[in-house]
Coordinates of C-alpha atoms and ligand atoms in Angstrom, one line a residue:
X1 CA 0.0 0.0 0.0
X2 CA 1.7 3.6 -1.1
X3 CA 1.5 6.3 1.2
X4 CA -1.5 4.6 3.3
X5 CA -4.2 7.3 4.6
X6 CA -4.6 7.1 8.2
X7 CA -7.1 8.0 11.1
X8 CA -6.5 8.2 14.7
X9 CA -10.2 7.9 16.7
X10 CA -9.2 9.0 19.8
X11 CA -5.9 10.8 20.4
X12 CA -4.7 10.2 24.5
X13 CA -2.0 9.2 26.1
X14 CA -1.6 6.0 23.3
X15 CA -2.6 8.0 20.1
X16 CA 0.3 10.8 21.2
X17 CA 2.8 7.9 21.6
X18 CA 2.0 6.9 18.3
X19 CA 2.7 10.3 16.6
X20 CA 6.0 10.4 18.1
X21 CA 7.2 7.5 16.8
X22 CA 5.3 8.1 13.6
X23 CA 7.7 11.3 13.4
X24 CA 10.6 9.9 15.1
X25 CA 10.4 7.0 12.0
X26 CA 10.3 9.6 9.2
X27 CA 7.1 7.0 8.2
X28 CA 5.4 7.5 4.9
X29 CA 1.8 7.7 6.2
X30 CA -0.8 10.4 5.3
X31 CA -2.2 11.2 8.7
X32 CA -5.9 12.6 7.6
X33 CA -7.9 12.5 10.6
X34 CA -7.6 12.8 14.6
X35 CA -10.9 12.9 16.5
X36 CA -11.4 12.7 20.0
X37 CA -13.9 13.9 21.8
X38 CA -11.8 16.0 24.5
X39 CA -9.5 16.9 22.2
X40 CA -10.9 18.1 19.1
X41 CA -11.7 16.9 15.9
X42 CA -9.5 17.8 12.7
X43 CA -9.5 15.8 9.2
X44 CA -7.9 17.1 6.0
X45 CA -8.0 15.4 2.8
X46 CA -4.3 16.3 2.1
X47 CA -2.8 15.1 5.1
X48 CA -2.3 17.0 8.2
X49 CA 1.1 18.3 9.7
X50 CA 2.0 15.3 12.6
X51 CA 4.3 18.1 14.8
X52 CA 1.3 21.0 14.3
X53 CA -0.7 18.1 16.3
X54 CA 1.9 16.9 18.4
X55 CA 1.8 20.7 19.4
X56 CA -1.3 21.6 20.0
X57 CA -1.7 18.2 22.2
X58 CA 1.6 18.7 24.2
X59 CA 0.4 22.2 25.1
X60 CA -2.8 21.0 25.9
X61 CA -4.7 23.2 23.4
X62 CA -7.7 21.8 21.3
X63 CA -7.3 20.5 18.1
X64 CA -9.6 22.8 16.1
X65 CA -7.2 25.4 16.5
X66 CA -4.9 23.7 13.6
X67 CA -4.6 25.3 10.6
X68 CA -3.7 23.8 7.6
X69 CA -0.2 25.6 5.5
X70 CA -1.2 28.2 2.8
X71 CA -0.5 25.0 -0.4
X72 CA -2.7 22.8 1.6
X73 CA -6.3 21.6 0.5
X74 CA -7.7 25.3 -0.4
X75 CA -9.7 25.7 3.0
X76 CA -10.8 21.7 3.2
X77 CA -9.9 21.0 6.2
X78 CA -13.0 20.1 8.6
X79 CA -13.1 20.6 12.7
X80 CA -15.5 19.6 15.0
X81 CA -17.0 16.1 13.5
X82 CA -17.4 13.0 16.0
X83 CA -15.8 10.0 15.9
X84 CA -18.9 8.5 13.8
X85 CA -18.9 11.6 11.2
X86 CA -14.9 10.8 10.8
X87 CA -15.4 7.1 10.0
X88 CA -17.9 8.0 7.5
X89 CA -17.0 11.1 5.9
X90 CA -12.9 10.3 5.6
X91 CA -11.5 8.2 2.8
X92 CA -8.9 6.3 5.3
X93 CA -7.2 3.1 4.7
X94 CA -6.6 2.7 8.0
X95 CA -8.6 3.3 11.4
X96 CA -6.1 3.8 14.8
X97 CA -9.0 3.0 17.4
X98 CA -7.4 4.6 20.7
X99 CA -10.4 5.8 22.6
X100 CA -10.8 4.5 26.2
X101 CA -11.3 1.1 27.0
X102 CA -14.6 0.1 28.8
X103 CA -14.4 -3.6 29.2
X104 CA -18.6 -3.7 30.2
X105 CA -20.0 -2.6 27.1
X106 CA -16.7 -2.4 24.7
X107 CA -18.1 0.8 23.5
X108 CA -18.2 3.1 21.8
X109 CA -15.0 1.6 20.2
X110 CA -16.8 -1.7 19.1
X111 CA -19.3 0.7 17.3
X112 CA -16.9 2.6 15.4
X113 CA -14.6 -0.6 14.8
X114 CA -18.2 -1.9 12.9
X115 CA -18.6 1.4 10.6
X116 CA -14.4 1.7 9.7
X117 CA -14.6 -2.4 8.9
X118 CA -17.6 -2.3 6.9
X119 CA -16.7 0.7 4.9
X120 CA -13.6 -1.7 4.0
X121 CA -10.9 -0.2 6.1
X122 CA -8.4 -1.8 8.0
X123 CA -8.4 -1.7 12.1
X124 CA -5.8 -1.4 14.9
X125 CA -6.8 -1.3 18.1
X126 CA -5.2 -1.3 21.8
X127 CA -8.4 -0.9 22.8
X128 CA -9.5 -3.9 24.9
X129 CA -13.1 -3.5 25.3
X130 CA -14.2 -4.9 21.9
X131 CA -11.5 -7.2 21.6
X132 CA -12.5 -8.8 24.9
X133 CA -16.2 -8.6 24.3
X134 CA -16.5 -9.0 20.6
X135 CA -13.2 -10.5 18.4
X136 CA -14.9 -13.3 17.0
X137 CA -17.6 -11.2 15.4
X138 CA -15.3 -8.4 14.5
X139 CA -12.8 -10.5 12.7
X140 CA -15.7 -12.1 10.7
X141 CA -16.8 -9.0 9.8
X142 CA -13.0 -8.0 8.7
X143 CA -12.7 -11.2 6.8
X144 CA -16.0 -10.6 5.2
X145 CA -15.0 -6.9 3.7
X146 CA -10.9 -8.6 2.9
X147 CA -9.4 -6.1 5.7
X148 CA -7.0 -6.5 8.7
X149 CA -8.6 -6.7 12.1
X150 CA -5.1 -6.3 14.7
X151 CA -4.8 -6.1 18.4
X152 CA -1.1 -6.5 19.2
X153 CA -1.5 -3.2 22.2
X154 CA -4.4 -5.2 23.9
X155 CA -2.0 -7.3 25.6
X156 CA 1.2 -6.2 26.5
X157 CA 1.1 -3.2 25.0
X158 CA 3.8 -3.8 22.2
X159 CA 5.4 -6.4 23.5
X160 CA 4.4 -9.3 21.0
X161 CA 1.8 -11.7 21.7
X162 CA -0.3 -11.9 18.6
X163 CA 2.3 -11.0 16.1
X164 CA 4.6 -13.8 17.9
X165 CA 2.3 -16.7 18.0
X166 CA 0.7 -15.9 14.3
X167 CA 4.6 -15.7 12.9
X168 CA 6.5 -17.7 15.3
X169 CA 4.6 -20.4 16.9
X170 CA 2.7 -21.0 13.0
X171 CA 1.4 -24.9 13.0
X172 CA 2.0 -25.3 17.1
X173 CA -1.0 -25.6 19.0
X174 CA -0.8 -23.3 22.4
X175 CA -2.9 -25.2 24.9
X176 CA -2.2 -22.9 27.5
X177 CA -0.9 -19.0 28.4
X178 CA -0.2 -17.9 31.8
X179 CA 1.4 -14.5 33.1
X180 CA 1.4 -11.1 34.8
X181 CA -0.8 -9.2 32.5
X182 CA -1.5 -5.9 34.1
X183 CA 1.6 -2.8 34.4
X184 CA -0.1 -1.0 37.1
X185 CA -0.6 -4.0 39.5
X186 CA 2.7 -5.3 38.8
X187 CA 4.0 -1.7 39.5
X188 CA 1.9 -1.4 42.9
X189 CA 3.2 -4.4 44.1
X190 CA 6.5 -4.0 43.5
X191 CA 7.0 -0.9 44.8
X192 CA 5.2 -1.8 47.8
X193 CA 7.5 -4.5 48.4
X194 CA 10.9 -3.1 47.1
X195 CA 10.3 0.8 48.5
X196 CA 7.9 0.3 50.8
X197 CA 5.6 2.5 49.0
X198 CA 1.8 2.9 50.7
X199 CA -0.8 1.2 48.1
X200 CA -2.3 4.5 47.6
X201 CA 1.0 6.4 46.9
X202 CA 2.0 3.6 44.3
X203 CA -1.3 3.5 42.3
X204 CA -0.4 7.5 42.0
X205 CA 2.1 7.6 40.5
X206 CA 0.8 4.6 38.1
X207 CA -1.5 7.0 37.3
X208 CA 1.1 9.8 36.2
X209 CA 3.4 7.3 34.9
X210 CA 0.6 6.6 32.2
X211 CA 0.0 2.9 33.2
X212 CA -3.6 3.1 34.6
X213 CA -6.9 2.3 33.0
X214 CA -8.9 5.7 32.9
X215 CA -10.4 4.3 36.0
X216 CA -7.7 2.1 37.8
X217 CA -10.2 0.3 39.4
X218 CA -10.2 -1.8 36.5
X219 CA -6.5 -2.6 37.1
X220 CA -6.8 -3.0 40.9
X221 CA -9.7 -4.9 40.7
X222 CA -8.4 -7.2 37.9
X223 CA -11.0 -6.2 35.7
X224 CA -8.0 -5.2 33.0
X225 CA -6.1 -8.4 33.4
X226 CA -9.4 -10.4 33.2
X227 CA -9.8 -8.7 29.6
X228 CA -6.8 -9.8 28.7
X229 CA -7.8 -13.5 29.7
X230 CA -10.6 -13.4 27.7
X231 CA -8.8 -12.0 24.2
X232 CA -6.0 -14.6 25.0
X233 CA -8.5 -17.4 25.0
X234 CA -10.7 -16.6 22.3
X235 CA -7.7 -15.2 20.1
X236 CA -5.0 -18.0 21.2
X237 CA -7.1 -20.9 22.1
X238 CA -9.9 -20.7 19.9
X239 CA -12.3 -19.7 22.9
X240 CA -15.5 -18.2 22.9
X241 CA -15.0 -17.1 26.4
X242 CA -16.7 -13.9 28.2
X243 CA -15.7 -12.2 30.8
X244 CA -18.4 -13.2 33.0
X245 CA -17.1 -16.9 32.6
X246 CA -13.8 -16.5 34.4
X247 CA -13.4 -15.5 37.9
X248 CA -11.5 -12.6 39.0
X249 CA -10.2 -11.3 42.4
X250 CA -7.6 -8.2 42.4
X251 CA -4.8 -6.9 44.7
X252 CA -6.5 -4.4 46.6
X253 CA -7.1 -6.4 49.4
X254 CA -3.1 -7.4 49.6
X255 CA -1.9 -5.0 52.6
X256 CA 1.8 -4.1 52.8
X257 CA 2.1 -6.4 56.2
X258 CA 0.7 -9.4 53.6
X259 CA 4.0 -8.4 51.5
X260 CA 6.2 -8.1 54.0
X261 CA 5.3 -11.6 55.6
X262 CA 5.6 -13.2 52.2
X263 CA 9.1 -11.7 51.7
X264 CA 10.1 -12.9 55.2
X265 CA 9.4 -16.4 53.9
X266 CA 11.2 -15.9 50.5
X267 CA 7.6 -15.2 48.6
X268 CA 6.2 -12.8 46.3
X269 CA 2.6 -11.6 45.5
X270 CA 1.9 -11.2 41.7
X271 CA -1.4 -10.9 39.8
X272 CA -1.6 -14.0 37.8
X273 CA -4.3 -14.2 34.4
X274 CA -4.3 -17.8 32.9
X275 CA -6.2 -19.9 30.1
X276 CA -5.9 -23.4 29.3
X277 CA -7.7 -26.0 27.1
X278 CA -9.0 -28.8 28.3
X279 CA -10.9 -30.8 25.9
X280 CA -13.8 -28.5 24.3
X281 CA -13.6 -26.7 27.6
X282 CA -11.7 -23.4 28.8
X283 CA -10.4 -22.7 32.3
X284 CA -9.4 -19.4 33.4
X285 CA -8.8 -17.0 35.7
X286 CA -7.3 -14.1 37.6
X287 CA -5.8 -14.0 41.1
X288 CA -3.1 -12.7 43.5
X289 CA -0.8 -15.7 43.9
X290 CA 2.1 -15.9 46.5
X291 CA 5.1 -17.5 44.4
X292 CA 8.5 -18.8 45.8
X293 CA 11.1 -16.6 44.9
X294 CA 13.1 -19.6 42.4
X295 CA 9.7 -18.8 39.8
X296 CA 11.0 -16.7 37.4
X297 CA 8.1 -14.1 37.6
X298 CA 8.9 -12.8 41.0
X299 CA 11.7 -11.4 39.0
X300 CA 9.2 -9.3 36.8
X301 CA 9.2 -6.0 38.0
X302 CA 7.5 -2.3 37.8
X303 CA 4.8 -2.4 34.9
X304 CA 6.4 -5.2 32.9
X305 CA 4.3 -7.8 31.8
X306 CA 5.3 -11.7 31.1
X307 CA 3.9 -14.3 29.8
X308 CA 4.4 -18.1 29.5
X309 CA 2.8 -20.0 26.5
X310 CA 3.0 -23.6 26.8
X311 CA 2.7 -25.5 23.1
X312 CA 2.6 -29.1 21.9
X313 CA 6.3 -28.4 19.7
X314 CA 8.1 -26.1 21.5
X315 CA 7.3 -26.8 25.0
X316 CA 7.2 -23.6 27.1
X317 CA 8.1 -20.5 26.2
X318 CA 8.1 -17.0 28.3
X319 CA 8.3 -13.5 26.9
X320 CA 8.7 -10.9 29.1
X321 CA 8.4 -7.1 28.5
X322 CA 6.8 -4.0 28.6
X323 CA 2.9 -4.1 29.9
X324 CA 2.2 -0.4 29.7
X325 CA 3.0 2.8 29.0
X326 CA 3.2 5.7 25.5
X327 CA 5.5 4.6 24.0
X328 CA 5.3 1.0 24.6
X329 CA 1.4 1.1 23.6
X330 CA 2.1 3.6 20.5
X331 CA 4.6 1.7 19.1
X332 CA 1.8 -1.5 19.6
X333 CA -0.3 0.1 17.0
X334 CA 2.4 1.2 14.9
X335 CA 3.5 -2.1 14.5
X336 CA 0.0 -3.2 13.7
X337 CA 0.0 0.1 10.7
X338 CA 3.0 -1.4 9.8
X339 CA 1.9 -5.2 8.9
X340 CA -1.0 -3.8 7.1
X341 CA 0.8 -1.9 5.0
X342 CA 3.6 -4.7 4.2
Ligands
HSE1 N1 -3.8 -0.3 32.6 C1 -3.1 -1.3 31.8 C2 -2.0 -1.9 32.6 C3 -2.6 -0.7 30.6 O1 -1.6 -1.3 33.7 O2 -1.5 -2.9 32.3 C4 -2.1 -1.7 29.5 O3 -3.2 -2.5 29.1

């Protein structure tokens, strides 16, 4: 694809790490459309200027107040349309879906996954909403209209997972993966234990570090790494698992005297998400589990991420990585841009 046209639907913390690298890269995109609803909405026909935008968001100024240069689409450039209006009015070949994730009702990113697919564009999401809630439908639906549906950010951020096992692990059969799949938790906990940091003071500064879920209860609460359960075993397993189906219990009844115990006796606490197959059946979960300090993810700190996936050739295999973060997530979906375009 030359020169692909792209558009960013929702522009946060993810959708501004994704610029910069953009920029950084020197990549031949056509960025045509940003839209969120905080923000501002922007589209231009021509392309717009990536550092005018990185501009406006660094300095935390709407987006309507770009204006395009003087050779630029003779007074075609459009503010102010919603994420909707975008889909449908924009010519893109590619939809960045960044807004924020809500893992009850997977909207409104599954509904404007629904209008960029069947208007034959391809997808990239981080968003883990409708990937939790609806991937089998919404990779029919790509299938049906011959585009790309991809979700490398929805699980650990850019570290691969889907891109890995579609590429490296082609003709094994994963029966299982197991892992730390939430940043923020990982990050509590560790700074709990290593600094000791008070809960409250080490979900903070999750939040500023860019790791936490809009609302972090989703994160303490396991909410997060439950999603994450429930794409890995529909995507991975060939599940059609909900998140109802798998029980989930967070850290934030762990107290820093449960931590300190657990190191006295050479354990650590770490938020565990796992899937398996057994037969025609799935088994998952999420749950604090106190590990001996010889498994290697006690040695997984801050918001890394890891995961172990066991298969039938290779036997196990653990990646570990980055869980969270702007960069991290950014370059998730610029990965994703990039195998489309290939
Ligand atoms: N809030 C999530 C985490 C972000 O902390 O892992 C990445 O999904």
């Amino acid at each position: 694809m030359k020169k692909p046209k792209v558009m960013l639907i929702g522009c946060g913390t993810v959708g501004q790490g994704l610029l910069e690298i953009i920029q950084k890269k020197k990549t031949d995109i056509s960025l045509i459309a940003v839209s969120d609803f905080k923000k501002g909405s922007i589209n231009c026909a021509d392309g717009l200027d990536i550092s005018k935008v990185l501009d406006l968001l660094n300095n935390g100024k709407s987006l309507e107040e770009y204006e395009c240069g003087p050779k630029c689409c003779n007074g075609a450039l459009h503010k102010g349309w919603d994420a909707l209006k975008t889909i449908r009015e924009c010519d893109a070949d590619i939809m960045a879906e960044m807004t924020f994730t809500d893992i009850k009702t997977g909207q409104p990113a599954t509904q404007h996954i629904e209008e960029a697919l069947k208007r034959g564009m391809h997808v990239t999401t981080s968003n883990k909403g409708p990937a939790a809630l609806y991937y089998n439908k919404l990779k029919r639906l790509a299938d049906e209209n011959d585009v790309k549906f991809l979700i490398e950010g929805t699980v650990m951020s850019g570290t691969p997972v889907f891109n890995l096992a579609r590429e490296c692990f082609a003709g094994c059969d994963i029966t299982e993966v197991k892992g730390i799949l939430n940043g923020t938790t990982n990050y509590i906990l560790t700074k709990m234990e290593q600094e000791g940091w008070s809960y409250q003071d080490a979900l903070k500064k999750a939040q500023e570090l860019g790791y936490a879920e809009a609302d972090p209860t989703a994160d303490v609460e396991g909410f997060d790494a439950l999603a994450k359960v429930v794409i890995l075993s529909n995507v991975l397993l060939g599940g059609n698992v909900k998140p109802d189906d798998v029980p989930c219990e967070g850290i934030s009844k762990i107290t820093l005297e449960d931590i300190k115990t657990a190191a006295e006796d050479d354990m650590r606490y770490k938020l565990i998400g796992s899937t398996r197959r057994e037969g025609d059946s799935i088994i998952a979960s999420v749950k604090p589990v106190k590990l001996p300090m010889t498994d290697p993810l006690t040695g997984v700190n801050g918001a890394n991420n890891a995961l172990t996936f066991t298969t039938d050739l290779l036997g196990d295999v653990t990646i570990q990585g980055a869980g969270a973060g702007k960069i991290e997530t950014g370059f998730s979906i610029f990965v994703d841009i990039l195998n489309i375009i290939r």
